[in-house]
XYZ file of C-alpha atoms in Angstrom:
694
model
C 144.585 78.682 -5.544
C 147.965 79.124 -7.220
C 147.723 80.289 -10.832
C 150.859 79.485 -12.853
C 152.382 82.260 -14.931
C 155.027 81.936 -17.645
C 158.651 82.095 -16.578
C 160.884 84.600 -18.332
C 164.500 85.636 -18.709
C 164.122 87.675 -15.528
C 163.421 84.477 -13.612
C 166.545 82.841 -15.034
C 168.522 85.954 -14.104
C 167.189 85.771 -10.547
C 168.124 82.107 -10.257
C 171.697 82.913 -11.284
C 171.742 85.831 -8.852
C 171.000 83.390 -6.063
C 173.668 81.032 -7.326
C 176.475 83.536 -7.504
C 175.699 85.448 -4.327
C 176.073 82.068 -2.635
C 179.216 81.072 -4.526
C 180.877 84.436 -3.830
C 179.994 84.185 -0.130
C 181.596 80.751 0.124
C 184.643 81.817 -1.857
C 185.233 84.966 0.211
C 184.952 82.956 3.414
C 187.185 80.265 1.911
C 184.827 77.865 3.646
C 181.447 76.375 2.933
C 179.365 74.356 0.493
C 178.915 75.900 -2.972
C 177.540 72.787 -4.666
C 174.015 72.803 -3.229
C 173.230 76.460 -4.042
C 174.389 75.991 -7.636
C 172.145 72.960 -8.092
C 169.152 73.790 -5.896
C 168.710 77.506 -6.649
C 165.951 76.927 -9.257
C 163.678 74.945 -6.917
C 164.296 77.391 -4.080
C 163.485 80.312 -6.372
C 160.185 78.843 -7.538
C 159.135 78.004 -3.998
C 160.072 81.367 -2.488
C 158.730 83.608 -5.229
C 155.572 81.759 -6.278
C 154.388 79.743 -3.292
C 155.849 80.795 0.046
C 153.410 82.864 2.136
C 155.581 85.127 4.252
C 156.259 88.764 5.126
C 159.933 89.783 5.109
C 159.229 92.927 7.149
C 157.675 90.796 9.902
C 159.434 87.427 10.001
C 157.462 86.326 13.078
C 153.992 86.817 11.563
C 152.183 83.803 12.919
C 150.372 82.430 9.870
C 153.406 82.500 7.593
C 154.392 79.349 5.753
C 157.321 77.680 7.491
C 160.443 76.943 5.462
C 163.144 74.562 6.689
C 166.482 74.153 4.947
C 167.181 70.709 6.356
C 170.301 70.539 4.207
C 171.781 73.245 6.416
C 175.200 73.045 4.793
C 173.606 74.963 1.888
C 173.015 77.955 4.176
C 174.513 80.426 1.690
C 171.496 79.794 -0.538
C 169.082 80.568 2.299
C 170.949 83.772 3.182
C 170.824 84.854 -0.464
C 167.072 84.222 -0.535
C 166.540 86.183 2.662
C 168.675 89.100 1.496
C 167.049 89.418 -1.905
C 163.517 88.958 -0.526
C 163.888 91.978 1.747
C 164.598 90.477 5.167
C 166.853 92.460 7.493
C 169.960 90.775 6.157
C 172.148 93.283 4.297
C 174.614 92.180 1.657
C 177.458 92.975 4.032
C 176.340 89.975 6.063
C 176.676 87.718 3.015
C 180.173 89.135 2.649
C 180.846 88.123 6.264
C 179.574 84.564 5.769
C 180.953 82.217 8.442
C 182.885 85.016 10.160
C 183.048 86.057 13.803
C 180.112 88.177 14.965
C 178.167 87.828 11.708
C 174.553 86.686 11.501
C 175.372 84.362 8.607
C 176.898 81.323 10.336
C 177.981 78.147 8.599
C 174.632 76.461 9.274
C 171.350 78.324 9.828
C 170.644 79.293 13.439
C 167.235 80.191 14.813
C 167.164 83.483 16.682
C 170.283 84.793 14.981
C 169.261 85.383 11.361
C 165.859 86.947 10.554
C 163.725 84.428 8.685
C 165.520 81.287 9.897
C 162.936 79.023 11.528
C 165.133 76.315 13.052
C 168.779 75.543 13.655
C 169.752 72.870 11.146
C 173.171 71.322 11.122
C 173.098 67.589 11.833
C 171.398 66.068 8.824
C 167.879 64.730 9.234
C 167.023 67.046 12.135
C 165.419 69.696 9.939
C 163.379 67.044 8.162
C 161.880 65.965 11.499
C 161.491 69.581 12.664
C 159.214 70.198 9.697
C 157.039 67.264 10.740
C 156.661 68.912 14.150
C 155.695 72.196 12.527
C 153.065 70.463 10.417
C 151.660 68.762 13.540
C 151.479 72.152 15.275
C 149.685 73.770 12.330
C 147.146 70.963 12.051
C 146.439 70.938 15.792
C 146.060 74.707 16.153
C 143.913 74.908 13.019
C 141.559 72.243 14.362
C 141.188 74.048 17.681
C 141.036 77.714 16.662
C 139.711 78.031 13.127
C 136.134 79.280 13.112
C 133.540 78.094 10.607
C 130.319 80.099 10.756
C 128.018 78.114 8.492
C 125.177 80.598 8.945
C 127.155 83.397 7.338
C 129.064 81.075 5.024
C 132.248 82.764 6.178
C 135.093 80.694 7.592
C 137.886 82.378 9.525
C 140.991 80.291 8.871
C 143.257 81.944 11.387
C 145.723 79.049 11.169
C 146.172 77.956 7.570
C 149.699 77.531 6.277
C 152.078 75.020 4.752
C 155.411 73.705 5.952
C 157.999 73.481 3.174
C 161.543 72.229 3.172
C 164.536 71.395 1.048
C 166.073 68.061 2.025
C 169.151 66.291 0.751
C 170.481 62.817 0.100
C 172.245 62.973 3.450
C 169.033 63.919 5.267
C 167.281 60.884 3.878
C 170.112 58.564 4.913
C 169.833 59.571 8.559
C 167.544 57.386 10.652
C 165.801 60.321 12.310
C 164.301 61.301 8.943
C 162.989 57.781 8.401
C 161.331 57.754 11.822
C 159.763 61.157 11.241
C 158.646 60.331 7.695
C 156.914 57.189 8.904
C 154.958 59.119 11.528
C 154.125 61.962 9.110
C 152.654 59.499 6.643
C 150.616 57.809 9.346
C 149.282 61.167 10.554
C 148.369 62.224 6.984
C 150.074 65.621 7.272
C 148.936 66.903 3.902
C 150.308 70.425 4.387
C 153.901 69.192 4.640
C 155.805 69.515 1.346
C 159.486 68.698 0.842
C 161.650 69.300 -2.191
C 164.308 66.608 -2.312
C 167.563 67.879 -3.820
C 168.536 64.561 -5.399
C 172.022 65.454 -6.596
C 173.374 61.978 -5.777
C 176.578 63.307 -4.181
C 177.649 63.380 -0.535
C 180.701 64.932 1.073
C 183.018 62.049 0.283
C 181.643 60.338 -2.818
C 178.699 59.618 -5.046
C 175.757 58.063 -3.249
C 175.993 54.910 -5.359
C 178.569 53.481 -2.952
C 176.089 53.513 -0.034
C 172.588 54.642 -1.051
C 170.984 52.783 -3.927
C 167.420 52.470 -2.660
C 164.408 53.814 -4.540
C 163.575 56.780 -2.309
C 160.216 57.464 -3.952
C 159.064 53.895 -3.353
C 160.168 54.091 0.276
C 158.116 57.233 0.767
C 155.196 55.718 -1.094
C 155.298 52.948 1.500
C 155.334 55.529 4.298
C 152.083 56.933 2.903
C 153.543 60.014 1.211
C 152.536 61.556 -2.103
C 155.624 61.406 -4.338
C 156.516 63.059 -7.634
C 159.668 63.336 -9.726
C 161.128 66.267 -11.632
C 163.834 64.961 -13.920
C 165.475 68.324 -14.654
C 166.225 70.505 -11.648
C 166.514 73.574 -13.894
C 162.985 73.183 -15.267
C 161.123 75.927 -13.427
C 157.767 75.055 -14.988
C 158.036 71.401 -13.942
C 158.939 72.395 -10.382
C 155.957 74.729 -10.255
C 153.582 72.048 -11.530
C 154.859 69.616 -8.912
C 154.340 72.143 -6.117
C 150.800 72.853 -7.324
C 150.027 69.137 -7.270
C 151.545 68.813 -3.787
C 149.378 71.631 -2.477
C 146.346 69.867 -3.884
C 147.104 66.647 -1.988
C 145.402 67.069 1.397
C 145.683 63.561 2.875
C 149.370 62.812 2.377
C 152.609 64.701 2.968
C 154.505 65.306 -0.276
C 158.024 64.535 -1.417
C 159.082 66.008 -4.745
C 162.226 64.266 -6.004
C 164.106 66.874 -8.053
C 167.111 65.582 -9.996
C 169.746 68.272 -9.704
C 173.460 68.559 -10.361
C 175.716 69.423 -7.455
C 177.905 72.371 -8.403
C 175.873 72.987 -11.574
C 177.879 74.812 -14.243
C 181.196 74.537 -12.436
C 184.221 72.458 -13.462
C 183.475 70.360 -10.360
C 179.865 69.614 -11.301
C 178.644 66.198 -10.121
C 181.743 65.571 -7.996
C 182.118 65.528 -4.236
C 184.765 68.274 -4.527
C 181.892 70.745 -4.990
C 180.217 69.676 -1.768
C 182.224 70.798 1.211
C 184.901 73.131 -0.126
C 184.997 76.434 -2.029
C 185.280 76.059 -5.784
C 188.516 78.025 -5.902
C 189.083 81.431 -7.489
C 189.770 80.088 -10.990
C 186.825 77.698 -10.887
C 184.504 80.506 -9.786
C 185.523 82.521 -12.864
C 185.019 79.523 -15.141
C 181.582 78.867 -13.648
C 180.533 82.479 -14.167
C 181.704 82.368 -17.772
C 179.828 79.160 -18.449
C 176.568 80.504 -17.030
C 177.007 83.919 -18.630
C 177.579 85.827 -15.422
C 179.870 88.883 -15.019
C 183.196 87.862 -13.570
C 183.393 91.056 -11.527
C 182.395 92.457 -9.152
C 181.800 89.762 -6.595
C 178.376 89.805 -4.951
C 176.886 91.358 -8.082
C 173.110 91.838 -8.036
C 171.622 93.090 -11.324
C 169.211 95.971 -10.741
C 166.377 94.198 -12.524
C 166.828 91.116 -10.318
C 166.853 93.194 -7.137
C 163.737 95.066 -8.224
C 161.980 91.817 -9.063
C 162.728 90.241 -5.670
C 161.829 93.372 -3.712
C 158.555 93.765 -5.590
C 157.664 90.229 -4.600
C 158.688 90.987 -1.021
C 156.439 94.056 -0.973
C 153.601 91.989 -2.383
C 154.119 89.484 0.430
C 152.909 92.128 2.894
C 149.410 91.540 1.542
C 149.521 88.042 3.058
C 149.654 89.454 6.563
C 147.212 92.277 5.853
C 144.640 89.772 4.613
C 145.181 87.711 7.736
C 144.603 90.635 10.093
C 141.521 91.643 8.099
C 139.886 88.421 9.317
C 140.242 89.305 12.993
C 137.229 91.639 13.421
C 135.020 88.941 11.891
C 136.765 86.224 13.907
C 136.336 88.146 17.154
C 132.660 88.784 16.429
C 131.801 85.249 15.338
C 133.953 83.327 17.820
C 134.924 85.687 20.671
C 136.049 82.996 23.112
C 138.171 81.261 20.488
C 139.682 84.602 19.495
C 140.690 85.420 23.078
C 142.097 81.940 23.612
C 144.066 82.101 20.363
C 145.587 85.473 21.237
C 146.644 84.014 24.591
C 148.393 81.175 22.765
C 150.358 83.638 20.635
C 151.967 85.291 23.626
C 155.494 84.313 24.584
C 157.459 84.369 27.814
C 155.788 84.692 31.253
C 152.673 86.256 29.692
C 152.080 83.023 27.767
C 151.072 81.273 30.994
C 147.303 81.704 31.425
C 145.936 83.003 34.715
C 144.898 80.217 37.060
C 146.979 77.573 35.312
C 148.044 76.139 38.683
C 144.772 76.393 40.569
C 144.285 72.629 40.591
C 147.854 71.654 41.449
C 147.858 68.757 43.931
C 149.609 68.783 47.273
C 150.823 65.500 48.669
C 150.474 64.475 52.303
C 153.411 62.980 54.189
C 151.147 60.436 55.867
C 150.002 59.053 52.552
C 151.418 55.927 50.995
C 154.829 56.372 49.361
C 154.548 57.447 45.732
C 156.994 57.444 42.833
C 157.812 60.818 41.326
C 156.677 59.553 37.906
C 153.185 58.855 39.277
C 153.143 62.184 41.115
C 154.211 63.908 37.891
C 151.335 62.293 36.004
C 148.826 63.657 38.507
C 150.446 67.091 38.361
C 150.582 67.411 34.582
C 146.955 66.353 34.263
C 145.998 69.041 36.767
C 148.025 71.585 34.782
C 146.775 70.533 31.361
C 143.142 71.383 32.159
C 144.111 75.037 32.619
C 147.117 75.242 30.291
C 145.906 74.621 26.715
C 149.387 74.976 25.219
C 150.615 71.771 26.875
C 150.659 69.007 24.254
C 152.791 65.924 23.713
C 153.221 62.274 24.437
C 155.697 59.478 24.833
C 157.636 57.046 22.705
C 155.104 54.244 23.205
C 155.635 54.321 26.976
C 152.815 56.421 28.431
C 151.570 53.542 30.661
C 155.041 53.606 32.274
C 155.807 57.324 32.129
C 152.313 58.407 33.259
C 152.268 61.213 30.704
C 148.860 60.633 29.136
C 146.515 63.639 29.376
C 143.209 62.103 30.388
C 140.203 63.139 28.344
C 142.057 65.649 26.168
C 141.979 63.656 22.951
C 144.519 61.955 20.728
C 146.140 63.839 17.853
C 145.363 61.802 14.752
C 144.225 62.173 11.194
C 140.534 62.983 10.998
C 138.415 59.875 10.623
C 140.951 57.521 12.207
C 139.420 55.555 15.089
C 141.207 53.762 17.923
C 141.725 50.036 17.769
C 139.911 47.768 20.206
C 142.930 47.437 22.488
C 143.517 51.183 22.725
C 142.627 52.712 26.077
C 139.603 54.978 25.770
C 140.298 57.454 28.579
C 142.171 59.850 26.301
C 138.990 61.197 24.727
C 138.263 61.869 21.074
C 140.670 61.135 18.256
C 141.341 63.839 15.664
C 143.365 66.926 14.840
C 142.395 68.748 18.043
C 143.745 66.017 20.350
C 146.565 66.892 22.735
C 148.026 63.405 23.218
C 150.554 62.632 20.486
C 151.478 58.985 19.990
C 155.067 59.108 18.702
C 155.539 55.352 18.559
C 158.897 53.756 19.341
C 160.738 56.695 17.799
C 162.686 58.606 20.475
C 165.061 60.249 17.997
C 162.242 61.561 15.832
C 160.198 62.514 18.899
C 162.961 64.823 20.111
C 163.344 66.533 16.740
C 159.568 66.752 16.186
C 159.207 68.459 19.575
C 161.732 71.038 18.360
C 159.567 71.766 15.339
C 156.403 72.010 17.431
C 158.029 74.474 19.813
C 159.675 76.503 17.039
C 156.330 76.780 15.276
C 154.900 78.624 18.261
C 151.639 78.465 20.143
C 152.439 75.367 22.168
C 154.635 74.002 24.957
C 155.349 70.432 23.843
C 156.538 67.568 25.993
C 157.998 64.154 25.233
C 158.546 61.201 27.531
C 160.628 58.055 27.672
C 162.927 56.223 30.084
C 166.029 58.188 31.101
C 168.224 55.564 29.440
C 166.662 56.322 26.070
C 167.424 60.015 26.303
C 170.525 58.795 24.464
C 168.413 58.442 21.324
C 167.177 62.011 21.786
C 170.445 63.709 22.641
C 171.099 65.360 19.227
C 167.642 66.943 19.275
C 167.922 67.942 22.952
C 171.210 69.673 22.228
C 169.645 71.609 19.350
C 166.650 72.544 21.520
C 169.055 74.001 24.073
C 170.992 75.795 21.335
C 167.754 77.344 20.030
C 166.407 78.146 23.495
C 163.155 76.271 22.860
C 160.644 75.706 25.643
C 160.294 71.928 25.599
C 159.658 69.574 28.504
C 161.249 66.126 28.634
C 159.792 63.665 31.124
C 162.430 61.005 31.773
C 161.356 58.215 34.126
C 163.097 55.068 35.423
C 165.954 57.275 36.532
C 168.415 54.823 38.126
C 169.391 51.215 38.701
C 166.364 51.088 40.995
C 164.193 50.388 37.972
C 165.186 46.807 38.721
C 165.099 43.604 36.757
C 165.335 44.990 33.225
C 169.063 45.151 33.824
C 172.019 47.222 32.647
C 170.678 47.957 29.153
C 167.857 49.941 30.735
C 169.576 51.273 33.858
C 171.019 54.776 33.436
C 174.460 55.404 34.870
C 176.073 58.289 32.982
C 172.901 59.886 31.586
C 172.404 62.510 34.295
C 175.953 63.773 33.846
C 175.542 63.662 30.085
C 172.412 65.804 30.169
C 173.901 68.219 32.703
C 176.787 68.790 30.294
C 174.452 70.405 27.732
C 174.479 74.215 28.084
C 171.085 75.912 28.553
C 169.285 72.712 29.553
C 167.662 72.516 32.983
C 167.944 69.044 34.491
C 165.645 68.630 37.504
C 165.566 65.480 39.629
C 162.995 65.975 42.403
C 163.208 64.120 45.705
C 159.536 63.495 46.378
C 156.020 64.266 45.193
C 155.958 67.860 46.454
C 159.353 68.640 44.958
C 157.859 67.291 41.720
C 155.106 69.915 41.993
C 157.794 72.572 42.346
C 159.749 71.013 39.467
C 156.762 71.433 37.153
C 156.451 75.063 38.238
C 160.115 75.633 37.411
C 159.731 73.817 34.100
C 156.822 75.966 32.950
C 158.611 79.138 34.039
C 161.699 78.297 31.944
C 160.305 79.824 28.761
C 163.653 80.205 26.975
C 165.198 76.793 27.480
C 164.280 73.119 27.517
C 163.799 71.244 30.765
C 164.446 67.596 31.613
C 162.410 66.219 34.511
C 164.108 63.071 35.837
C 161.731 60.844 37.790
C 161.713 57.595 39.733
C 160.030 54.334 38.906
C 160.144 53.194 42.529
C 158.034 54.707 45.292
C 159.719 57.230 47.562
C 158.544 58.771 50.866
C 156.751 62.105 50.786
C 158.658 64.317 53.212
C 156.804 65.977 56.072
C 157.250 69.621 55.233
C 156.310 70.669 58.764
C 159.633 69.120 59.774
C 161.615 69.849 56.626
C 162.005 72.957 54.500
C 159.314 73.779 51.953
C 159.594 72.079 48.572
C 159.645 75.404 46.727
C 163.308 75.584 47.689
C 163.729 73.621 44.455
C 163.288 76.892 42.585
C 166.815 77.833 43.693
C 168.324 74.534 42.575
C 169.472 73.401 46.026
C 168.314 74.192 49.534
C 168.849 73.186 53.140
C 166.268 70.525 53.811
C 167.183 70.238 57.492
C 170.121 71.808 59.292
C 172.416 70.798 62.098
C 171.845 72.415 65.512
C 172.770 76.113 65.498
C 173.466 75.862 61.771
C 176.997 74.570 62.357
C 177.217 71.158 60.693
C 180.071 68.736 61.129
C 179.317 67.520 57.608
C 176.934 68.389 54.789
C 175.096 65.558 53.057
C 173.879 66.368 49.552
C 171.637 64.326 47.283
C 169.155 64.513 44.435
C 166.042 62.522 43.691
C 165.367 59.286 45.525
C 168.712 59.429 47.322
C 167.465 62.389 49.399
C 165.544 59.861 51.489
C 168.834 58.112 52.221
C 170.563 61.204 53.571
C 167.489 62.099 55.645
C 167.731 58.716 57.360
C 171.512 59.011 57.622
C 171.227 62.368 59.382
C 169.153 60.775 62.131
C 171.562 57.862 62.528
C 174.629 60.127 62.620
C 172.971 62.220 65.312
C 172.958 59.138 67.544
C 176.753 59.119 67.175
C 176.944 62.813 68.095
C 177.675 63.819 64.487
C 175.586 66.757 63.310
C 174.832 66.789 59.610
C 173.180 69.331 57.350
C 171.092 67.718 54.605
C 170.763 69.491 51.286
C 168.375 68.543 48.517
C 169.993 69.473 45.196
C 167.521 68.699 42.412
C 168.930 71.110 39.818
C 172.560 72.094 39.411
C 171.808 74.706 36.761
C 169.363 76.673 38.921
C 171.758 76.498 41.872
C 174.652 77.793 39.781
C 172.521 80.800 38.809
C 172.059 81.877 42.446
C 174.198 84.506 44.147
C 177.519 83.496 45.605
C 176.223 84.354 49.074
C 173.266 82.004 48.712
C 175.402 79.187 47.363
C 177.863 79.595 50.232
C 175.011 79.597 52.747
C 173.836 76.215 51.476
C 177.234 74.617 50.834
C 179.751 76.294 53.169
C 183.218 76.485 51.617
C 185.797 74.179 53.107
C 183.556 71.956 55.182
C 183.257 68.191 54.839
C 180.653 67.232 52.234
C 179.305 63.946 50.935
C 177.201 63.820 47.782
C 174.968 60.803 47.169
C 173.560 60.032 43.736
C 172.855 56.791 41.864
C 174.899 57.718 38.819
C 178.475 58.597 37.947
C 180.266 61.136 40.138
C 181.305 63.332 37.235
C 180.553 66.970 38.050
C 179.846 66.521 41.751
C 183.398 67.268 42.850
C 182.991 70.991 42.249
C 180.269 71.003 44.899
C 181.864 68.745 47.516
C 185.310 70.378 47.327
C 188.651 69.105 48.583
C 187.238 67.669 51.813
C 184.441 65.980 49.948
C 183.453 62.564 48.679
C 180.812 61.184 46.330
C 178.848 57.983 46.790
C 178.163 57.133 43.164
C 178.044 54.327 40.602
C 181.022 53.941 38.305
C 180.059 50.700 36.569
C 177.040 49.337 34.749
C 173.995 47.970 36.519
C 172.673 44.419 36.781
C 169.434 42.470 36.636
C 167.928 42.167 40.096
C 165.260 43.525 42.381
C 165.613 47.263 43.010
C 166.110 46.862 46.748
C 168.864 44.315 46.197
C 170.589 46.478 43.621
C 170.609 49.570 45.806
C 172.036 47.547 48.693
C 174.708 45.859 46.584
C 175.762 49.171 45.058
C 176.163 50.747 48.496
C 173.067 52.930 48.621
C 172.150 52.136 52.212
C 171.870 54.309 55.299
C 174.721 52.376 56.904
C 177.085 52.977 53.996
C 176.213 56.665 53.798
C 177.053 56.981 57.496
C 180.304 55.053 57.100
C 181.387 57.299 54.197
C 180.484 60.386 56.209
C 182.433 59.224 59.252
C 185.411 58.342 57.096
C 185.466 61.926 55.812
C 185.399 63.308 59.341
C 188.230 61.006 60.415
């Protein structure tokens, strides 16, 4: 329990130290946002010095409280906090704020700066990331905490809060609204946000666009809300945080009325938001707040000692945590071993035998869509891979991503409605099926928070078309190198009658344009098995699995190359006689069946084709030049076939190549009709191939 202590002049000195380290960093860079640090430093100080459970010497300690600066433009404040608290961030890095090769970029970046949990730049993303972190904490706590009632000793191995500072801009973005709605429904009581209500955005006061009552909106979402009228009142901020910690059934939003650019000549104006104050204004601000004008980056000795003493004291948080482990191991040995497995990262995080129940699909079986095959595969994996957790944006009956019998993540005591399917198992905090609702944007950002938290490999599913809603979060996942799995179904116009609003055309190319994202479009059920293997092996990047709605043939692998060729991105499915093709036919996904049939028809015309399945460009590009040349010989005639735009394919087909693609929107019709009308027939593939050879 937190015991409040009186604040003193030292605390006020420390608050101003944070303010002016930040202001000097922005001014030296001649770039940045000084207004937020000047206004929000008091709330950040109270949170970091009196509430945040962390260990600066070990930023990755698992049971630390998570802190998210969703208002990432105020990064100078976070860097000042990290530096003064004793993280490995020397003052020279503050002096190199926003400069080449520094670890203090303009917006916080995970993996670059010690102590930064997530990459926050686009507003609202960090807000939703925190919701994902709170979901992860609640789920892991429900599974792994050990309560030995006989000894009256509970081992709370997972027991931490998620805190954040959010801004007016965060709360305007729709992703925050989606995430807040879900957080309230899930009763995430260990999620606490301080809202820096300074009422200024980059271009103006919020009164020209944002006049809602935020507290009432969050009340309606099911949040616990409080207001602190004076953002410099340290005692009031502390009382509000104590009350928020005491609220276990609702996430908390503390509305703190602050003044952007506090103490500066530009206070309460948008000029203090996105630009340095200016040299003269910095001096005037220091004079007003009683701060030495020189030197820049001044840290009073008493302030440094105070922060470092608190940082040293923070070590006791981790020591106390490790002290539980002998008791935990003795009382709950199986849980302890399983928990330690979950903490591992990289290849060692995959438990032995995870793939022992992987299905294999027979070529003489009925045709099967890759989305249905994927559902069978992920259920086989999930039994032996406890870290796999996730769900869909209200589409699991169509995406086949429900984990049968593994429970639904919900608030304790919430029971399913009568029309809810019962094959998901128990409802409660330990459930591994997350119902995101019709909230793709929030789902993407929440997955980022779940992955960044650690201990889980989250997945999210929707139709490929609606990856558009998720794109900002997918891009950030790739930037952070998070291991997240996206299951995108209904991958082409062949989804049929729903029409052009639901039929993806440019989405494959759009996703492939994101650096560090694997996009895998398997051709049949057994390639889908291999795709899941590749996805789980990609521990340092997100993966998009792109799957069909329509049934596709399962290739006879006694006649065609093994499906594990997918691991190299592209492979020769079947070659021309003597390995000397007249033309190479290349396809991904369902269109592989077309080029298989076209190869046979071309052979009747004495044209010998090589057929190449190319499910993943990124994996293929990572292969050696010799391998790539062996699959796609330089200079030869090549035809690529894919039911999407041609963008990007030309680098693979070369000067003598062609692409059978779709360069316009879809239409409402039966899938078979659409594919015929758009030219995806064996006859048209052969005609295009022959035209190239002529």
